[in-house]
Short mmCIF file of C-alpha atoms and ligand atoms in Angstrom, two decimals:
data_model
loop_
_atom_site.label_atom_id
_atom_site.label_comp_id
_atom_site.label_asym_id
_atom_site.label_seq_id
_atom_site.Cartn_x
_atom_site.Cartn_y
_atom_site.Cartn_z
CA MET A 1 106.29 103.54 68.06
CA THR A 2 102.74 102.70 69.10
CA THR A 3 102.20 100.93 72.39
CA ILE A 4 99.30 98.47 72.46
CA ALA A 5 97.81 97.92 75.92
CA LEU A 6 95.12 95.42 76.89
CA ILE A 7 93.36 95.95 80.21
CA THR A 8 90.90 93.29 81.37
CA GLY A 9 87.81 94.49 83.23
CA ALA A 10 88.33 98.00 81.87
CA ASN A 11 84.69 99.12 81.80
CA LYS A 12 84.71 100.52 85.33
CA GLY A 13 86.63 101.00 88.55
CA ILE A 14 90.39 100.71 88.65
CA GLY A 15 90.52 99.09 85.19
CA PHE A 16 88.74 102.00 83.54
CA ALA A 17 91.02 104.48 85.33
CA THR A 18 94.05 102.45 84.19
CA ALA A 19 92.81 102.66 80.61
CA GLN A 20 92.47 106.44 81.02
CA LEU A 21 96.01 106.77 82.38
CA LEU A 22 97.65 104.57 79.74
CA GLY A 23 95.62 106.30 77.03
CA ALA A 24 96.82 109.68 78.29
CA ARG A 25 100.38 108.36 78.01
CA GLY A 26 99.83 107.62 74.33
CA ALA A 27 99.02 103.92 74.34
CA VAL A 28 96.36 102.42 72.12
CA VAL A 29 94.06 101.10 74.80
CA LEU A 30 92.15 97.85 74.25
CA ALA A 31 89.45 98.10 76.88
CA GLY A 32 88.48 94.54 77.81
CA ALA A 33 84.91 94.05 78.98
CA ARG A 34 82.66 91.01 79.17
CA ASP A 35 79.47 92.95 78.54
CA GLU A 36 79.12 94.61 75.14
CA SER A 37 77.06 97.64 76.19
CA ARG A 38 79.31 98.38 79.19
CA GLY A 39 82.36 97.93 76.99
CA ARG A 40 81.03 100.21 74.26
CA GLN A 41 80.17 102.86 76.85
CA ALA A 42 83.71 102.66 78.26
CA GLU A 43 85.11 102.99 74.73
CA ARG A 44 82.99 106.12 74.15
CA ASP A 45 84.06 107.63 77.49
CA LEU A 46 87.73 106.91 76.84
CA LEU A 47 87.53 108.37 73.33
CA ALA A 48 85.75 111.45 74.71
CA GLY A 49 88.66 111.86 77.14
CA GLY A 50 91.12 111.89 74.24
CA ALA A 51 92.42 108.32 74.48
CA GLU A 52 92.85 106.09 71.46
CA ALA A 53 90.62 103.32 72.74
CA ARG A 54 88.83 100.27 71.39
CA PHE A 55 86.38 97.99 73.13
CA MET A 56 87.74 94.45 73.34
CA PRO A 57 85.07 91.81 74.08
CA LEU A 58 86.70 89.64 76.74
CA ASP A 59 85.31 87.40 79.45
CA VAL A 60 88.39 86.05 81.20
CA THR A 61 86.50 82.92 82.36
CA ASP A 62 85.47 81.96 78.82
CA ASP A 63 88.20 80.14 76.86
CA LYS A 64 86.62 80.94 73.49
CA SER A 65 86.40 84.63 74.33
CA VAL A 66 90.06 84.66 75.41
CA THR A 67 91.17 82.89 72.21
CA ARG A 68 89.10 85.23 70.04
CA ALA A 69 90.62 88.27 71.76
CA ALA A 70 94.17 87.04 71.13
CA GLU A 71 93.36 86.26 67.48
CA TRP A 72 91.78 89.69 67.02
CA ILE A 73 94.78 91.51 68.51
CA ASP A 74 97.12 89.42 66.36
CA ALA A 75 95.15 90.27 63.21
CA GLU A 76 94.85 93.99 64.04
CA TYR A 77 98.27 94.75 65.55
CA GLY A 78 100.42 91.58 65.52
CA VAL A 79 101.85 92.52 68.91
CA LEU A 80 100.91 93.37 72.49
CA ASP A 81 103.11 95.62 74.65
CA ILE A 82 101.13 95.80 77.89
CA LEU A 83 98.77 93.33 79.54
CA VAL A 84 97.02 94.45 82.72
CA ASN A 85 95.22 91.48 84.27
CA ASN A 86 92.81 93.67 86.20
CA ALA A 87 89.44 91.85 86.07
CA GLY A 88 88.54 90.55 89.49
CA ILE A 89 85.62 89.61 91.69
CA THR A 90 84.99 89.03 95.35
CA ARG A 91 82.43 86.77 96.99
CA GLY A 92 82.10 85.30 100.42
CA ASP A 93 79.71 83.09 102.30
CA GLY A 94 79.31 84.23 105.89
CA GLY A 95 81.63 87.17 105.29
CA GLY A 96 84.12 84.80 103.69
CA ARG A 97 84.80 82.96 106.95
CA PRO A 98 86.84 79.83 106.27
CA SER A 99 84.35 77.60 108.13
CA GLU A 100 81.44 78.85 106.01
CA THR A 101 83.14 78.94 102.63
CA THR A 102 81.50 76.78 99.97
CA LEU A 103 83.43 75.26 97.12
CA GLY A 104 81.05 76.87 94.65
CA THR A 105 82.05 80.32 95.86
CA LEU A 106 85.71 79.41 95.98
CA ARG A 107 85.63 78.05 92.44
CA ALA A 108 83.84 81.14 91.10
CA VAL A 109 86.38 83.52 92.63
CA TYR A 110 89.34 81.44 91.43
CA GLU A 111 87.86 81.18 87.91
CA THR A 112 88.19 84.94 87.50
CA ASN A 113 91.02 85.96 89.82
CA VAL A 114 93.43 83.10 89.16
CA PHE A 115 92.46 80.83 86.24
CA GLY A 116 91.36 83.82 84.15
CA VAL A 117 94.76 85.44 84.58
CA VAL A 118 96.60 82.30 83.50
CA ALA A 119 94.27 81.82 80.52
CA VAL A 120 94.61 85.41 79.30
CA THR A 121 98.36 85.54 79.92
CA ASN A 122 99.06 82.31 78.04
CA ALA A 123 96.85 83.39 75.14
CA MET A 124 98.63 86.75 74.93
CA LEU A 125 102.21 85.57 75.50
CA PRO A 126 103.03 84.96 71.81
CA LEU A 127 102.00 88.59 71.13
CA LEU A 128 103.85 89.90 74.20
CA ARG A 129 107.02 88.07 73.14
CA ARG A 130 106.99 90.09 69.90
CA ALA A 131 107.06 93.41 71.77
CA ALA A 132 110.26 95.37 72.36
CA ALA A 133 109.62 95.65 76.11
CA ALA A 134 106.45 93.93 77.24
CA ARG A 135 104.96 94.44 80.70
CA ILE A 136 102.45 92.20 82.46
CA VAL A 137 100.68 93.61 85.51
CA ASN A 138 98.62 91.29 87.67
CA VAL A 139 96.29 93.31 89.87
CA SER A 140 96.54 91.69 93.27
CA SER A 141 95.74 92.99 96.74
CA GLU A 142 97.45 93.36 100.10
CA VAL A 143 94.92 90.81 101.42
CA GLY A 144 96.82 88.30 99.25
CA SER A 145 99.94 88.88 101.33
CA ILE A 146 100.20 86.01 103.86
CA THR A 147 102.72 88.14 105.76
CA SER A 148 100.32 91.11 106.14
CA MET A 149 97.28 88.94 106.89
CA THR A 150 99.05 87.07 109.72
CA ASP A 151 100.83 90.07 111.27
CA PRO A 152 98.95 91.14 114.42
CA ASP A 153 100.22 94.71 113.87
CA SER A 154 98.75 94.91 110.35
CA PRO A 155 95.47 96.79 109.77
CA LEU A 156 94.40 93.71 107.77
CA TYR A 157 94.83 91.29 110.68
CA PRO A 158 91.14 91.31 111.80
CA MET A 159 90.05 89.93 108.41
CA ALA A 160 89.61 86.12 108.26
CA SER A 161 88.28 85.24 104.84
CA VAL A 162 89.18 82.51 102.37
CA PRO A 163 87.89 83.10 98.80
CA TYR A 164 89.23 86.52 97.82
CA PRO A 165 92.43 86.66 99.94
CA SER A 166 93.53 83.14 98.98
CA SER A 167 92.82 83.87 95.29
CA LYS A 168 95.11 86.89 95.45
CA ALA A 169 97.77 84.87 97.33
CA ALA A 170 97.59 82.35 94.48
CA LEU A 171 97.83 85.19 91.98
CA ASN A 172 100.99 86.39 93.73
CA MET A 173 102.60 82.98 93.25
CA VAL A 174 101.41 82.92 89.63
CA THR A 175 103.12 86.30 89.15
CA ALA A 176 106.38 85.16 90.73
CA MET A 177 106.48 82.00 88.60
CA TYR A 178 105.81 83.80 85.29
CA ALA A 179 108.52 86.30 86.19
CA LYS A 180 110.91 83.41 86.84
CA GLU A 181 110.12 81.65 83.56
CA LEU A 182 110.38 84.91 81.60
CA ARG A 183 113.41 86.38 83.41
CA ASP A 184 115.67 86.09 80.34
CA THR A 185 113.14 87.75 78.03
CA ARG A 186 112.13 91.39 77.53
CA ILE A 187 108.91 90.75 79.45
CA LYS A 188 108.52 92.00 83.03
CA VAL A 189 105.82 90.53 85.25
CA ASN A 190 104.77 92.21 88.48
CA ALA A 191 101.86 92.13 90.91
CA ALA A 192 100.15 95.42 91.77
CA ASN A 193 98.48 96.48 94.98
CA PRO A 194 96.11 99.38 94.23
CA GLY A 195 95.21 99.83 97.89
CA TYR A 196 91.68 100.04 99.25
CA CYS A 197 89.87 102.02 96.52
CA ALA A 198 86.22 103.07 96.39
CA THR A 199 84.76 100.83 93.67
CA ASP A 200 81.76 98.54 93.18
CA LEU A 201 83.93 95.66 94.42
CA ASN A 202 83.65 96.91 98.00
CA GLY A 203 80.45 98.98 97.89
CA ARG A 204 82.62 102.06 97.36
CA ARG A 205 83.93 101.90 100.93
CA GLY A 206 87.61 102.22 99.98
CA PHE A 207 89.53 105.29 101.14
CA ARG A 208 91.49 105.68 97.90
CA THR A 209 90.18 106.70 94.50
CA PRO A 210 90.13 104.31 91.52
CA ARG A 211 92.57 106.70 89.90
CA GLN A 212 95.05 106.32 92.76
CA GLY A 213 94.77 102.56 92.43
CA ALA A 214 95.24 102.82 88.67
CA GLU A 215 98.46 104.83 89.14
CA VAL A 216 100.00 101.68 90.62
CA SER A 217 99.07 99.55 87.58
CA ALA A 218 100.16 102.28 85.16
CA HIS A 219 103.52 102.58 86.92
CA LEU A 220 104.21 98.84 86.61
CA ALA A 221 102.90 98.81 83.02
CA THR A 222 105.44 101.42 81.95
CA LEU A 223 108.54 100.30 83.86
CA PRO A 224 111.84 101.17 82.18
CA ALA A 225 114.26 98.49 80.93
CA ASP A 226 116.11 98.45 84.26
CA GLY A 227 112.88 98.17 86.26
CA PRO A 228 112.10 95.17 88.46
CA THR A 229 110.33 91.95 87.60
CA GLY A 230 108.75 89.44 89.96
CA THR A 231 107.80 91.98 92.61
CA PHE A 232 104.63 92.82 94.53
CA TRP A 233 104.46 96.61 94.54
CA GLY A 234 101.99 99.34 95.35
CA HIS A 235 100.09 100.93 98.22
CA LEU A 236 101.22 100.13 101.75
CA TRP A 237 98.21 100.36 104.07
CA ALA A 238 100.20 100.65 107.32
CA SER A 239 102.42 103.55 106.20
CA GLY A 240 100.20 105.08 103.51
CA GLY A 241 103.12 105.19 101.09
CA GLU A 242 104.06 103.07 98.10
CA GLY A 243 106.65 100.35 97.89
CA ILE A 244 107.38 96.63 97.81
CA LEU A 245 104.90 94.49 99.71
CA PRO A 246 105.78 91.22 101.42
CA TRP A 247 104.39 88.13 99.65
N1 LIG B 301 88.84 98.23 94.98
C1 LIG B 301 89.79 97.83 95.80
O1 LIG B 301 89.88 98.30 96.96
C2 LIG B 301 90.81 96.83 95.38
C3 LIG B 301 91.89 96.57 96.22
C4 LIG B 301 92.86 95.65 95.83
C5 LIG B 301 92.74 95.01 94.61
N2 LIG B 301 91.66 95.27 93.80
C6 LIG B 301 91.61 94.58 92.51
O2 LIG B 301 91.49 95.54 91.49
C7 LIG B 301 90.89 94.94 90.33
C8 LIG B 301 89.77 95.84 89.83
O3 LIG B 301 88.75 95.88 90.81
P1 LIG B 301 87.83 97.14 91.08
O4 LIG B 301 87.97 97.49 92.50
O5 LIG B 301 88.04 98.17 90.04
O6 LIG B 301 86.40 96.43 90.95
P2 LIG B 301 85.14 96.71 90.00
O7 LIG B 301 84.83 98.16 89.93
O8 LIG B 301 84.11 95.76 90.50
O9 LIG B 301 85.66 96.26 88.56
C9 LIG B 301 85.92 94.91 88.28
C10 LIG B 301 86.03 94.77 86.77
O10 LIG B 301 86.31 93.39 86.47
C11 LIG B 301 85.37 92.99 85.49
N3 LIG B 301 85.16 91.55 85.49
C12 LIG B 301 84.68 90.76 86.47
N4 LIG B 301 84.61 89.49 86.04
C13 LIG B 301 85.05 89.48 84.76
C14 LIG B 301 85.22 88.48 83.78
N5 LIG B 301 84.89 87.20 84.02
N6 LIG B 301 85.73 88.84 82.58
C15 LIG B 301 86.05 90.10 82.32
N7 LIG B 301 85.90 91.11 83.20
C16 LIG B 301 85.40 90.79 84.41
C17 LIG B 301 84.10 93.76 85.82
O11 LIG B 301 83.20 93.74 84.73
P3 LIG B 301 81.59 93.86 84.95
O12 LIG B 301 81.26 95.31 85.00
O13 LIG B 301 81.06 93.16 83.75
O14 LIG B 301 81.26 93.14 86.24
C18 LIG B 301 84.72 95.13 86.06
O15 LIG B 301 85.02 95.75 84.83
C19 LIG B 301 90.41 93.56 90.81
O16 LIG B 301 91.34 92.57 90.41
C20 LIG B 301 90.41 93.68 92.31
O17 LIG B 301 90.53 92.44 92.96
C21 LIG B 301 90.71 96.16 94.15
#
């Protein structure tokens, strides 16, 4: 049976690497991208790597784009097995310091990292409900863990920023609530922590590769029937391993 996987923000970084991994595992990969030329390039690169891939025009902050994507997937496949809500941005005034954060910045980050996830998920849910074992992966971050960010022993403790960390904390709650609502269905919903990966998001300063980050999303996207739902799982900065993160 064919597995249909939609990855948002799949034209580069961790999203592109996730598309590569799921494509290598036999999924038909719908590579979401908001820019046509970047999306077409990603499609070409994925096809050249042997994946069955198609560019999916999708700006997660644009309701019409989200609706069109869901209608297109419905018309082409009638079902969606995997949704990886990967698209994300970071911005910060004054390094993101709470006292210097403007509402404009906060709104922009939430539009993509939180509202975009809810919009895409709700548009895709009718298709996901038709799948035999659907998986939703929300790509979060350890900086969204209130426990890690307030633990003086955590490597993340020195960071005091509002827009990006609070958007990922909100995304964690969004994940937990979808998992609760969908607990009696075949759909599993989990939040992923890729770890600090070298991508454009952070000026390529991360110490992990996009591929390592993508392994986390791919793992949660292919969980077996007895796998967990409603968890926050992935790279653990303090230990360097992988496991459940505190909310
Ligand atoms: N890198 C890390 O260390 C790290 C750590 C923890 C979590 N994450 C999370 O991992 C995810 C992927 O980030 P990344 O590091 O791979 O960053 P990236 O290389 O900057 O990629 C971000 C992707 O999201 C897309 N995107 C942004 N806004 C969008 C929108 N409105 N609609 C559709 N796509 C949009 C970008 O498209 P364009 O090319 O058009 O901008 C790009 O494809 C994000 O959710 C991020 O928060 C990253």
